[in-house]
JSON list of C-alpha atoms and ligand atoms in Angstrom, two decimals:
[
{"chain": "A", "resi": 1123, "resn": "MET", "atom": "CA", "xyz": [-40.97, 232.23, 34.90]},
{"chain": "A", "resi": 1124, "resn": "THR", "atom": "CA", "xyz": [-38.52, 235.06, 34.57]},
{"chain": "A", "resi": 1125, "resn": "THR", "atom": "CA", "xyz": [-39.51, 238.23, 36.41]},
{"chain": "A", "resi": 1126, "resn": "ILE", "atom": "CA", "xyz": [-38.33, 241.63, 35.22]},
{"chain": "A", "resi": 1127, "resn": "LEU", "atom": "CA", "xyz": [-38.76, 244.82, 37.26]},
{"chain": "A", "resi": 1128, "resn": "ILE", "atom": "CA", "xyz": [-38.92, 247.92, 35.04]},
{"chain": "A", "resi": 1129, "resn": "VAL", "atom": "CA", "xyz": [-38.33, 251.29, 36.70]},
{"chain": "A", "resi": 1130, "resn": "ASP", "atom": "CA", "xyz": [-39.16, 254.57, 34.95]},
{"chain": "A", "resi": 1131, "resn": "ASP", "atom": "CA", "xyz": [-40.85, 257.80, 36.02]},
{"chain": "A", "resi": 1132, "resn": "ASN", "atom": "CA", "xyz": [-42.32, 258.19, 32.52]},
{"chain": "A", "resi": 1133, "resn": "LEU", "atom": "CA", "xyz": [-45.45, 256.04, 32.39]},
{"chain": "A", "resi": 1134, "resn": "LEU", "atom": "CA", "xyz": [-45.46, 255.78, 28.58]},
{"chain": "A", "resi": 1135, "resn": "ASN", "atom": "CA", "xyz": [-41.91, 254.39, 28.63]},
{"chain": "A", "resi": 1136, "resn": "LEU", "atom": "CA", "xyz": [-42.91, 252.04, 31.41]},
{"chain": "A", "resi": 1137, "resn": "GLU", "atom": "CA", "xyz": [-45.97, 250.73, 29.56]},
{"chain": "A", "resi": 1138, "resn": "LEU", "atom": "CA", "xyz": [-44.19, 250.26, 26.24]},
{"chain": "A", "resi": 1139, "resn": "ALA", "atom": "CA", "xyz": [-41.33, 248.27, 27.76]},
{"chain": "A", "resi": 1140, "resn": "ALA", "atom": "CA", "xyz": [-43.76, 246.24, 29.91]},
{"chain": "A", "resi": 1141, "resn": "ASP", "atom": "CA", "xyz": [-46.01, 245.42, 26.94]},
{"chain": "A", "resi": 1142, "resn": "VAL", "atom": "CA", "xyz": [-43.10, 244.27, 24.78]},
{"chain": "A", "resi": 1143, "resn": "LEU", "atom": "CA", "xyz": [-41.70, 242.02, 27.51]},
{"chain": "A", "resi": 1144, "resn": "GLU", "atom": "CA", "xyz": [-45.11, 240.60, 28.46]},
{"chain": "A", "resi": 1145, "resn": "LEU", "atom": "CA", "xyz": [-45.69, 239.65, 24.82]},
{"chain": "A", "resi": 1146, "resn": "ALA", "atom": "CA", "xyz": [-42.40, 237.76, 25.01]},
{"chain": "A", "resi": 1147, "resn": "ASP", "atom": "CA", "xyz": [-43.73, 235.87, 28.06]},
{"chain": "A", "resi": 1148, "resn": "PHE", "atom": "CA", "xyz": [-41.74, 237.61, 30.74]},
{"chain": "A", "resi": 1149, "resn": "ASP", "atom": "CA", "xyz": [-43.40, 238.25, 34.09]},
{"chain": "A", "resi": 1150, "resn": "VAL", "atom": "CA", "xyz": [-43.23, 242.04, 34.38]},
{"chain": "A", "resi": 1151, "resn": "ILE", "atom": "CA", "xyz": [-43.57, 244.30, 37.38]},
{"chain": "A", "resi": 1152, "resn": "THR", "atom": "CA", "xyz": [-43.15, 248.07, 37.26]},
{"chain": "A", "resi": 1153, "resn": "ALA", "atom": "CA", "xyz": [-42.15, 250.93, 39.53]},
{"chain": "A", "resi": 1154, "resn": "ASP", "atom": "CA", "xyz": [-42.24, 254.66, 38.82]},
{"chain": "A", "resi": 1155, "resn": "SER", "atom": "CA", "xyz": [-39.63, 255.72, 41.38]},
{"chain": "A", "resi": 1156, "resn": "GLY", "atom": "CA", "xyz": [-36.42, 254.52, 42.93]},
{"chain": "A", "resi": 1157, "resn": "HIS", "atom": "CA", "xyz": [-38.09, 254.11, 46.32]},
{"chain": "A", "resi": 1158, "resn": "GLU", "atom": "CA", "xyz": [-40.87, 251.96, 44.85]},
{"chain": "A", "resi": 1159, "resn": "ALA", "atom": "CA", "xyz": [-38.26, 249.93, 42.96]},
{"chain": "A", "resi": 1160, "resn": "ILE", "atom": "CA", "xyz": [-36.40, 249.13, 46.19]},
{"chain": "A", "resi": 1161, "resn": "THR", "atom": "CA", "xyz": [-39.60, 248.09, 47.97]},
{"chain": "A", "resi": 1162, "resn": "LYS", "atom": "CA", "xyz": [-40.73, 245.83, 45.10]},
{"chain": "A", "resi": 1163, "resn": "ALA", "atom": "CA", "xyz": [-37.26, 244.35, 44.62]},
{"chain": "A", "resi": 1164, "resn": "GLU", "atom": "CA", "xyz": [-37.16, 243.39, 48.31]},
{"chain": "A", "resi": 1165, "resn": "GLN", "atom": "CA", "xyz": [-40.66, 241.86, 48.16]},
{"chain": "A", "resi": 1166, "resn": "ILE", "atom": "CA", "xyz": [-40.55, 240.11, 44.79]},
{"chain": "A", "resi": 1167, "resn": "HIS", "atom": "CA", "xyz": [-36.84, 239.58, 44.14]},
{"chain": "A", "resi": 1168, "resn": "PRO", "atom": "CA", "xyz": [-36.96, 239.86, 40.32]},
{"chain": "A", "resi": 1169, "resn": "ASP", "atom": "CA", "xyz": [-34.38, 238.15, 38.09]},
{"chain": "A", "resi": 1170, "resn": "LEU", "atom": "CA", "xyz": [-33.38, 241.46, 36.49]},
{"chain": "A", "resi": 1171, "resn": "ILE", "atom": "CA", "xyz": [-34.07, 245.15, 37.02]},
{"chain": "A", "resi": 1172, "resn": "LEU", "atom": "CA", "xyz": [-34.21, 247.68, 34.17]},
{"chain": "A", "resi": 1173, "resn": "MET", "atom": "CA", "xyz": [-33.53, 251.11, 35.62]},
{"chain": "A", "resi": 1174, "resn": "ASP", "atom": "CA", "xyz": [-34.17, 254.56, 34.19]},
{"chain": "A", "resi": 1175, "resn": "LEU", "atom": "CA", "xyz": [-31.50, 257.08, 35.13]},
{"chain": "A", "resi": 1176, "resn": "ARG", "atom": "CA", "xyz": [-33.25, 260.44, 35.33]},
{"chain": "A", "resi": 1177, "resn": "MET", "atom": "CA", "xyz": [-35.97, 260.34, 37.95]},
{"chain": "A", "resi": 1178, "resn": "PRO", "atom": "CA", "xyz": [-37.00, 262.90, 40.57]},
{"chain": "A", "resi": 1179, "resn": "GLU", "atom": "CA", "xyz": [-36.12, 262.38, 44.26]},
{"chain": "A", "resi": 1180, "resn": "MET", "atom": "CA", "xyz": [-33.91, 259.35, 43.71]},
{"chain": "A", "resi": 1181, "resn": "SER", "atom": "CA", "xyz": [-31.92, 258.87, 40.50]},
{"chain": "A", "resi": 1182, "resn": "GLY", "atom": "CA", "xyz": [-31.48, 255.47, 38.90]},
{"chain": "A", "resi": 1183, "resn": "LEU", "atom": "CA", "xyz": [-27.84, 255.54, 39.95]},
{"chain": "A", "resi": 1184, "resn": "GLU", "atom": "CA", "xyz": [-28.78, 256.17, 43.59]},
{"chain": "A", "resi": 1185, "resn": "ALA", "atom": "CA", "xyz": [-31.43, 253.44, 43.46]},
{"chain": "A", "resi": 1186, "resn": "MET", "atom": "CA", "xyz": [-28.97, 250.93, 41.96]},
{"chain": "A", "resi": 1187, "resn": "LEU", "atom": "CA", "xyz": [-26.38, 251.73, 44.64]},
{"chain": "A", "resi": 1188, "resn": "ALA", "atom": "CA", "xyz": [-29.03, 251.31, 47.36]},
{"chain": "A", "resi": 1189, "resn": "LEU", "atom": "CA", "xyz": [-30.09, 247.94, 45.89]},
{"chain": "A", "resi": 1190, "resn": "HIS", "atom": "CA", "xyz": [-26.48, 246.78, 45.80]},
{"chain": "A", "resi": 1191, "resn": "GLY", "atom": "CA", "xyz": [-25.97, 247.91, 49.39]},
{"chain": "A", "resi": 1192, "resn": "ASN", "atom": "CA", "xyz": [-29.00, 245.95, 50.59]},
{"chain": "A", "resi": 1193, "resn": "GLU", "atom": "CA", "xyz": [-28.44, 242.34, 51.57]},
{"chain": "A", "resi": 1194, "resn": "ALA", "atom": "CA", "xyz": [-31.91, 241.36, 50.28]},
{"chain": "A", "resi": 1195, "resn": "THR", "atom": "CA", "xyz": [-31.33, 242.73, 46.78]},
{"chain": "A", "resi": 1196, "resn": "ARG", "atom": "CA", "xyz": [-27.58, 242.92, 46.20]},
{"chain": "A", "resi": 1197, "resn": "ASP", "atom": "CA", "xyz": [-27.44, 239.87, 43.91]},
{"chain": "A", "resi": 1198, "resn": "ILE", "atom": "CA", "xyz": [-30.07, 241.18, 41.46]},
{"chain": "A", "resi": 1199, "resn": "PRO", "atom": "CA", "xyz": [-28.46, 242.55, 38.27]},
{"chain": "A", "resi": 1200, "resn": "VAL", "atom": "CA", "xyz": [-29.52, 246.13, 37.48]},
{"chain": "A", "resi": 1201, "resn": "ALA", "atom": "CA", "xyz": [-29.27, 247.25, 33.85]},
{"chain": "A", "resi": 1202, "resn": "VAL", "atom": "CA", "xyz": [-29.53, 250.94, 33.05]},
{"chain": "A", "resi": 1203, "resn": "LEU", "atom": "CA", "xyz": [-32.02, 251.96, 30.35]},
{"chain": "A", "resi": 1204, "resn": "THR", "atom": "CA", "xyz": [-31.41, 255.57, 29.44]},
{"chain": "A", "resi": 1205, "resn": "ALA", "atom": "CA", "xyz": [-31.68, 258.20, 26.75]},
{"chain": "A", "resi": 1206, "resn": "SER", "atom": "CA", "xyz": [-28.38, 259.56, 28.01]},
{"chain": "A", "resi": 1207, "resn": "ALA", "atom": "CA", "xyz": [-25.88, 258.91, 25.23]},
{"chain": "A", "resi": 1208, "resn": "MET", "atom": "CA", "xyz": [-22.99, 261.25, 25.92]},
{"chain": "A", "resi": 1209, "resn": "LYS", "atom": "CA", "xyz": [-19.54, 260.00, 25.09]},
{"chain": "A", "resi": 1210, "resn": "GLY", "atom": "CA", "xyz": [-18.20, 258.09, 28.07]},
{"chain": "A", "resi": 1211, "resn": "ASP", "atom": "CA", "xyz": [-21.61, 257.54, 29.72]},
{"chain": "A", "resi": 1212, "resn": "GLU", "atom": "CA", "xyz": [-21.69, 253.82, 29.06]},
{"chain": "A", "resi": 1213, "resn": "GLU", "atom": "CA", "xyz": [-18.22, 253.23, 30.54]},
{"chain": "A", "resi": 1214, "resn": "HIS", "atom": "CA", "xyz": [-19.01, 255.44, 33.54]},
{"chain": "A", "resi": 1215, "resn": "LEU", "atom": "CA", "xyz": [-22.33, 253.71, 34.26]},
{"chain": "A", "resi": 1216, "resn": "LEU", "atom": "CA", "xyz": [-20.89, 250.22, 33.94]},
{"chain": "A", "resi": 1217, "resn": "ALA", "atom": "CA", "xyz": [-18.00, 251.20, 36.22]},
{"chain": "A", "resi": 1218, "resn": "SER", "atom": "CA", "xyz": [-20.56, 252.49, 38.74]},
{"chain": "A", "resi": 1219, "resn": "GLY", "atom": "CA", "xyz": [-22.13, 249.05, 39.07]},
{"chain": "A", "resi": 1220, "resn": "PHE", "atom": "CA", "xyz": [-24.82, 248.67, 36.41]},
{"chain": "A", "resi": 1221, "resn": "SER", "atom": "CA", "xyz": [-24.69, 245.22, 34.84]},
{"chain": "A", "resi": 1222, "resn": "ALA", "atom": "CA", "xyz": [-25.53, 246.46, 31.34]},
{"chain": "A", "resi": 1223, "resn": "TYR", "atom": "CA", "xyz": [-26.30, 249.61, 29.39]},
{"chain": "A", "resi": 1224, "resn": "LEU", "atom": "CA", "xyz": [-29.32, 249.86, 27.09]},
{"chain": "A", "resi": 1225, "resn": "GLN", "atom": "CA", "xyz": [-30.40, 252.93, 25.16]},
{"chain": "A", "resi": 1226, "resn": "LYS", "atom": "CA", "xyz": [-33.81, 254.51, 24.87]},
{"chain": "A", "resi": 1227, "resn": "PRO", "atom": "CA", "xyz": [-35.89, 254.68, 22.83]},
{"chain": "A", "resi": 1228, "resn": "ILE", "atom": "CA", "xyz": [-36.19, 250.90, 22.87]},
{"chain": "A", "resi": 1229, "resn": "ASP", "atom": "CA", "xyz": [-36.54, 249.01, 19.59]},
{"chain": "A", "resi": 1230, "resn": "PRO", "atom": "CA", "xyz": [-39.64, 246.85, 20.17]},
{"chain": "A", "resi": 1231, "resn": "SER", "atom": "CA", "xyz": [-38.52, 244.31, 17.55]},
{"chain": "A", "resi": 1232, "resn": "ARG", "atom": "CA", "xyz": [-35.25, 243.62, 19.41]},
{"chain": "A", "resi": 1233, "resn": "PHE", "atom": "CA", "xyz": [-35.94, 244.53, 23.02]},
{"chain": "A", "resi": 1234, "resn": "ALA", "atom": "CA", "xyz": [-37.03, 241.11, 24.32]},
{"chain": "A", "resi": 1235, "resn": "ASP", "atom": "CA", "xyz": [-33.95, 239.45, 22.81]},
{"chain": "A", "resi": 1236, "resn": "GLN", "atom": "CA", "xyz": [-31.72, 242.14, 24.31]},
{"chain": "A", "resi": 1237, "resn": "ILE", "atom": "CA", "xyz": [-33.23, 241.48, 27.73]},
{"chain": "A", "resi": 1238, "resn": "ALA", "atom": "CA", "xyz": [-33.00, 237.70, 27.39]},
{"chain": "A", "resi": 1239, "resn": "ALA", "atom": "CA", "xyz": [-29.28, 238.07, 26.68]},
{"chain": "A", "resi": 1240, "resn": "LEU", "atom": "CA", "xyz": [-28.80, 239.90, 30.00]},
{"chain": "A", "resi": 1241, "resn": "LEU", "atom": "CA", "xyz": [-30.36, 237.27, 32.22]},
{"chain": "A", "resi": 1242, "resn": "PRO", "atom": "CA", "xyz": [-28.07, 235.55, 34.67]},
{"chain": "B", "resi": 408, "resn": "LIG", "atom": "MG1", "xyz": [-36.84, 259.45, 33.59]}
]
């Protein structure tokens, strides 16, 4: 079973992405903050993390860097899932350490295939 951790402070975004991936038979866990994401990643060690960027307290970038700096979670790929679509954002985020860049809003008809393609 492939486990995906979805991180987003917007609960509607979180539920939509989780529902789509559960229908595609992924094992889904969710977190609504960077701190919760780090705790769950350490405990459950998912195969892939989908990370929102704009969150209060700890941004998705900060959470990804913390995960990569943590021996228990550093090998888990972290893809960024963001509505941020400024020119240069994708290159900047990939250079920062995200394993992939996905744009919101998600397309429910394609999302599971997009995620499957990212799995190690
Ligand atoms: Mg957000």
